mmCIF file with all atom_site columns, C-alpha atoms in Angstrom:
data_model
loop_
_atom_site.group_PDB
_atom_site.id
_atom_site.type_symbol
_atom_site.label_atom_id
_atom_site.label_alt_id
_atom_site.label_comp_id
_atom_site.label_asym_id
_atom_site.label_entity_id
_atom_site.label_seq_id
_atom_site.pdbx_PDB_ins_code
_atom_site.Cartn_x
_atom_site.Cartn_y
_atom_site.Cartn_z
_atom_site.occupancy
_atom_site.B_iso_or_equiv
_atom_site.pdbx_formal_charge
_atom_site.auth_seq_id
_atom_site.auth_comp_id
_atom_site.auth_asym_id
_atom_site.auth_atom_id
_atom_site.pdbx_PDB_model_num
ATOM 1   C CA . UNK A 1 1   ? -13.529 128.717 39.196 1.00 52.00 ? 1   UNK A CA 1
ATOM 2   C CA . UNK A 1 2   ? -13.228 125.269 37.543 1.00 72.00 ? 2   UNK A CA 1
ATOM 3   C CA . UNK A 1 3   ? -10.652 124.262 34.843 1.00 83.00 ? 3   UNK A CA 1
ATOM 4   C CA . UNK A 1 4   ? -13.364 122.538 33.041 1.00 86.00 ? 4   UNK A CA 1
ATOM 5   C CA . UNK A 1 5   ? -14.063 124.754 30.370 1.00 85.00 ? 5   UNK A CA 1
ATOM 6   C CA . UNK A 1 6   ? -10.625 126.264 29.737 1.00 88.00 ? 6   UNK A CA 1
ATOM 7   C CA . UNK A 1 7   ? -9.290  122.265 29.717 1.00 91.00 ? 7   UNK A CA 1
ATOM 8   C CA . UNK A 1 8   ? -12.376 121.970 26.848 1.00 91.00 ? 8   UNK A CA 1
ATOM 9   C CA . UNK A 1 9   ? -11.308 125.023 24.890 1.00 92.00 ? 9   UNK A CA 1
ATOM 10  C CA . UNK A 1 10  ? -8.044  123.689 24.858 1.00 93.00 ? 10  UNK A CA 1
ATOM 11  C CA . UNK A 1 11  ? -9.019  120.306 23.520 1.00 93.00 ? 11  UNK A CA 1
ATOM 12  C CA . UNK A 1 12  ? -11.336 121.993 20.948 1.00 93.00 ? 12  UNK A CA 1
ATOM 13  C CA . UNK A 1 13  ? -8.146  124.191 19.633 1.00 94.00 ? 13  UNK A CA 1
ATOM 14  C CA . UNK A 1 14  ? -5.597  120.832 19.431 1.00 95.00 ? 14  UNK A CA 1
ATOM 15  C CA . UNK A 1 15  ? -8.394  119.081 17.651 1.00 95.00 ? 15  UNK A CA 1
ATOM 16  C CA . UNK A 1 16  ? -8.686  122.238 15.270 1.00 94.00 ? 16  UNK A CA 1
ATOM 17  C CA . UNK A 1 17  ? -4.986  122.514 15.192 1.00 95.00 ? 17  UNK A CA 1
ATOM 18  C CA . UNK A 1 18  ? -4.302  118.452 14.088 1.00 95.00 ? 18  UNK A CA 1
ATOM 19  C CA . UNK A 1 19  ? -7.437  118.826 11.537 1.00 94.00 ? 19  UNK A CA 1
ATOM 20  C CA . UNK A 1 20  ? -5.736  122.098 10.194 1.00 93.00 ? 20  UNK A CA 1
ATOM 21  C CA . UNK A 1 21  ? -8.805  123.896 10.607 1.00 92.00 ? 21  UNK A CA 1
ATOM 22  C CA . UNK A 1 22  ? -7.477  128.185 9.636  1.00 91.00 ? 22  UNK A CA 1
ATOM 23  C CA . UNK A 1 23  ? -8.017  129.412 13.309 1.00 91.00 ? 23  UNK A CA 1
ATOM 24  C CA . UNK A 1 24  ? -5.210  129.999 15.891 1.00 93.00 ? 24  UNK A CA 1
ATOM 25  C CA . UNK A 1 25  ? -5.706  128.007 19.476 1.00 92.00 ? 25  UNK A CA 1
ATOM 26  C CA . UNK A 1 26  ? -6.690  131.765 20.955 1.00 93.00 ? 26  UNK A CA 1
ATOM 27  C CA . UNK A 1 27  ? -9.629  132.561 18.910 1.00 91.00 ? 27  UNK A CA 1
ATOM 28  C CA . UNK A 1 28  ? -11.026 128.817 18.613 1.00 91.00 ? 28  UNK A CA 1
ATOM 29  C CA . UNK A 1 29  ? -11.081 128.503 22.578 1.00 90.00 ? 29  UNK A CA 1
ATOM 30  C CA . UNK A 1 30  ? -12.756 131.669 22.549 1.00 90.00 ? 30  UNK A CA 1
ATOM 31  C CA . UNK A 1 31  ? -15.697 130.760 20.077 1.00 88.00 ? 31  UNK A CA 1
ATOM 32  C CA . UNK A 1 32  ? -15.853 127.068 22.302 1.00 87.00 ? 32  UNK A CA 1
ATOM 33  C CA . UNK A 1 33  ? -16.396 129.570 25.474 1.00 86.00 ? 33  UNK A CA 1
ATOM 34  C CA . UNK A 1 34  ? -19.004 131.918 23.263 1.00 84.00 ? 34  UNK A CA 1
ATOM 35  C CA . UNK A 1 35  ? -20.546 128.998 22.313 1.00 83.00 ? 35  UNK A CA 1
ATOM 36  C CA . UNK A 1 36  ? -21.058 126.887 25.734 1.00 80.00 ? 36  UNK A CA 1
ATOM 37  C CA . UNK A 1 37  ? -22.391 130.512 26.866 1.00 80.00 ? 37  UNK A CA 1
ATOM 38  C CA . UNK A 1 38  ? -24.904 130.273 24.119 1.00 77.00 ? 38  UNK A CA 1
ATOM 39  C CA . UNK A 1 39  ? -26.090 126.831 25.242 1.00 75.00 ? 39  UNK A CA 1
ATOM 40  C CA . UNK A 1 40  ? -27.705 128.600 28.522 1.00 71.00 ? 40  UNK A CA 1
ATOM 41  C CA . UNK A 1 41  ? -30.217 129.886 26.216 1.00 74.00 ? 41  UNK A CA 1
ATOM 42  C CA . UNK A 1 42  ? -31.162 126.728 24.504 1.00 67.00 ? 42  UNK A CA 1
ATOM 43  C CA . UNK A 1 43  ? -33.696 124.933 26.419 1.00 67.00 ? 43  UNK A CA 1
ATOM 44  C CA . UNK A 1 44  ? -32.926 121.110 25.797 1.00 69.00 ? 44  UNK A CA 1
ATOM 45  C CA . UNK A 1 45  ? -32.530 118.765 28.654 1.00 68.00 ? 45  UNK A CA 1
ATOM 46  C CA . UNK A 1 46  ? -28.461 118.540 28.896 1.00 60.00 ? 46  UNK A CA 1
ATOM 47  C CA . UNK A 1 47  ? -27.820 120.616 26.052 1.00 56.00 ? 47  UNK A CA 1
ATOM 48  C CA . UNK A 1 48  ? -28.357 116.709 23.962 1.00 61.00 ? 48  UNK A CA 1
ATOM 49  C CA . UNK A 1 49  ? -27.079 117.505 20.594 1.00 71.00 ? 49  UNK A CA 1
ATOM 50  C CA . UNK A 1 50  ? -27.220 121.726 21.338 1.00 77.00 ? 50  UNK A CA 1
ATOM 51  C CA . UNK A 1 51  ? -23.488 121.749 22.292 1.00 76.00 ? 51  UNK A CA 1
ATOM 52  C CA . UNK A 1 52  ? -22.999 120.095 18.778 1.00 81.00 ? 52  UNK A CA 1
ATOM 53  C CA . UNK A 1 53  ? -24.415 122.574 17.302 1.00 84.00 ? 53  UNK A CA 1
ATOM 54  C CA . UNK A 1 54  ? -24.049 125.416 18.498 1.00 83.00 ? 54  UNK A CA 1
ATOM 55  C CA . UNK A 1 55  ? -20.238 125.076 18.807 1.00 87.00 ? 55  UNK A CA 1
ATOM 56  C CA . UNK A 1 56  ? -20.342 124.115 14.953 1.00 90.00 ? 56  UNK A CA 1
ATOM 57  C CA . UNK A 1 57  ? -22.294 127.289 13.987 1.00 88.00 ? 57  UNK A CA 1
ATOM 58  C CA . UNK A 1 58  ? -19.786 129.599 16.031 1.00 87.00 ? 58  UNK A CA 1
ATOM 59  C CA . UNK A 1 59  ? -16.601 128.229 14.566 1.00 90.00 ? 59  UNK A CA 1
ATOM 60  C CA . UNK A 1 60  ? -18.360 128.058 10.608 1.00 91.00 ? 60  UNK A CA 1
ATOM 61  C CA . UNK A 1 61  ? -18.967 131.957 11.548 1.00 89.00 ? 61  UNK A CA 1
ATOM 62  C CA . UNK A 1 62  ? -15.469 132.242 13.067 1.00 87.00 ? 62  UNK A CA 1
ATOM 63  C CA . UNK A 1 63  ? -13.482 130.247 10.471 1.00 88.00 ? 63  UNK A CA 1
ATOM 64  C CA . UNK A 1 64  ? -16.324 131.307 6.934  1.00 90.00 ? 64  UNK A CA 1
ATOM 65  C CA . UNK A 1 65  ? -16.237 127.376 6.426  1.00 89.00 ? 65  UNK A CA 1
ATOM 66  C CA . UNK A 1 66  ? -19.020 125.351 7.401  1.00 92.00 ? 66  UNK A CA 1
ATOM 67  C CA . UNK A 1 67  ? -17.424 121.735 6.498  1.00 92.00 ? 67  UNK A CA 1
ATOM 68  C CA . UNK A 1 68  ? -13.879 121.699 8.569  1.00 92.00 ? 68  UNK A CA 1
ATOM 69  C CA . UNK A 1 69  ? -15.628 123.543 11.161 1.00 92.00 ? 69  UNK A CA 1
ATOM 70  C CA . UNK A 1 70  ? -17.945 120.302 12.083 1.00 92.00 ? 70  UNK A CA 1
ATOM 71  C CA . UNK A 1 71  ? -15.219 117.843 10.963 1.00 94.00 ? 71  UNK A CA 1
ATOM 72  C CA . UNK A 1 72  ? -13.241 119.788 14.247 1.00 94.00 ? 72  UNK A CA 1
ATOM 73  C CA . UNK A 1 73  ? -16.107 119.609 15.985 1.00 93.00 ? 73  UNK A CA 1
ATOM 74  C CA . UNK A 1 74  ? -17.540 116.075 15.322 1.00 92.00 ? 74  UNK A CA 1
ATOM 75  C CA . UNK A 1 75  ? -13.824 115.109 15.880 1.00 95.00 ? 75  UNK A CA 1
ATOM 76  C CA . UNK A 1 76  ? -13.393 116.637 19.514 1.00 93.00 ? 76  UNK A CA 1
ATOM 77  C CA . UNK A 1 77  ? -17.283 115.177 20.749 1.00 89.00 ? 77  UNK A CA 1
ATOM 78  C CA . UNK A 1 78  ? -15.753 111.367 19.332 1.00 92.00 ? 78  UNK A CA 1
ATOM 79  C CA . UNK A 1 79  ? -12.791 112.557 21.413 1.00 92.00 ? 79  UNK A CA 1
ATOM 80  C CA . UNK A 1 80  ? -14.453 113.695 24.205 1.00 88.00 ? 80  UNK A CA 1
ATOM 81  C CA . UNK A 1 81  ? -17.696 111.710 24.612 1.00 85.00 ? 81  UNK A CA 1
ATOM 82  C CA . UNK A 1 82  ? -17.874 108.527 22.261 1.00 88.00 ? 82  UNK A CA 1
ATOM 83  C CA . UNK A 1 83  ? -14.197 107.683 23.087 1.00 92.00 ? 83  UNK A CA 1
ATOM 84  C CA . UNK A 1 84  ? -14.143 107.230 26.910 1.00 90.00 ? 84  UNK A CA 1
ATOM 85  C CA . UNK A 1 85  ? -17.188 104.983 26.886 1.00 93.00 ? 85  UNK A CA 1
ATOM 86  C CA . UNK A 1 86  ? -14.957 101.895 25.244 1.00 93.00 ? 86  UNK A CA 1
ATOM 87  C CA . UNK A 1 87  ? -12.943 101.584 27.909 1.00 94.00 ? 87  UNK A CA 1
ATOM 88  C CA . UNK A 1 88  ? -15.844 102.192 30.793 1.00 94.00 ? 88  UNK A CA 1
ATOM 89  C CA . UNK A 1 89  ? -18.032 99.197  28.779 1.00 95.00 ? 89  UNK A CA 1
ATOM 90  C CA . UNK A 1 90  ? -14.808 96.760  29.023 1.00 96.00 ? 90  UNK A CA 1
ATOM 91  C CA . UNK A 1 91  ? -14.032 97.412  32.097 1.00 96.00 ? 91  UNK A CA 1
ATOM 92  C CA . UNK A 1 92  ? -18.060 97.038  33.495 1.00 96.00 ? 92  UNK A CA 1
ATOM 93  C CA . UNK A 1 93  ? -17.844 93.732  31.574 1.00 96.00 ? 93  UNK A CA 1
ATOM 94  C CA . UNK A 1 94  ? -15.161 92.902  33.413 1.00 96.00 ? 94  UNK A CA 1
ATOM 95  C CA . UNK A 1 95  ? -16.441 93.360  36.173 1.00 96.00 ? 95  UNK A CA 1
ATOM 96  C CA . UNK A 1 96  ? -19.321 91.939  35.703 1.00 96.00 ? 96  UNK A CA 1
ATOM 97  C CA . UNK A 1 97  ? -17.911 88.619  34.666 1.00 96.00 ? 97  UNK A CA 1
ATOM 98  C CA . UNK A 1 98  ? -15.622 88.361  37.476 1.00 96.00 ? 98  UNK A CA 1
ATOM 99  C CA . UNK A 1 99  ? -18.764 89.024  39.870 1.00 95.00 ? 99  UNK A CA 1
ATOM 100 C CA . UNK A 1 100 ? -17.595 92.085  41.287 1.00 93.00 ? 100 UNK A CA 1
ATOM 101 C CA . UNK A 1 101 ? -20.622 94.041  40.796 1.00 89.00 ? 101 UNK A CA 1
#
């Protein structure tokens, strides 16, 4: 099997860890893996804006706190998706300018 979700579950529980969100790593990577389950039932093309969700919902339930629960989350999809594109624009400008592609 792939590393892929275990490597997200771990993010998910350093993220909850650094925001001080009340949930040990265990349990948080759990509701991430209950969650990304959930998302097979969702019918939205990629899961756009689902995974959000529905990994918000499971950790409110999990933790009984709605508000840290999405700061963690919010803070792990900035991580995780927003994050990497800064450096992937820069260096497609890059290459751009210096007529590579």
């Amino acid at each position: 099997s792939q590393p892929f979700p275990a490597l997200h579950a771990a993010g998910l529980a350093a993220v909850g860890q650094t925001l001080r969100l009340p949930l040990p790593p265990a349990p948080m990577a759990l509701a991430y893996l209950a969650a990304t389950v959930s998302l097979a039932l969702v019918p939205t093309p990629g899961g756009l804006g689902s995974a959000k969700g529905a990994l918000a919902v499971t950790l409110a339930q999990v933790v009984g706190q709605a508000d840290p629960a999405t700061a963690v989350v919010l803070a792990y999809r900035i991580i995780t998706v927003w994050a990497p594109l800064l450096p992937g624009a820069l260096t497609l400008g890059a290459l751009v300018r210096l007529k590579v592609i």
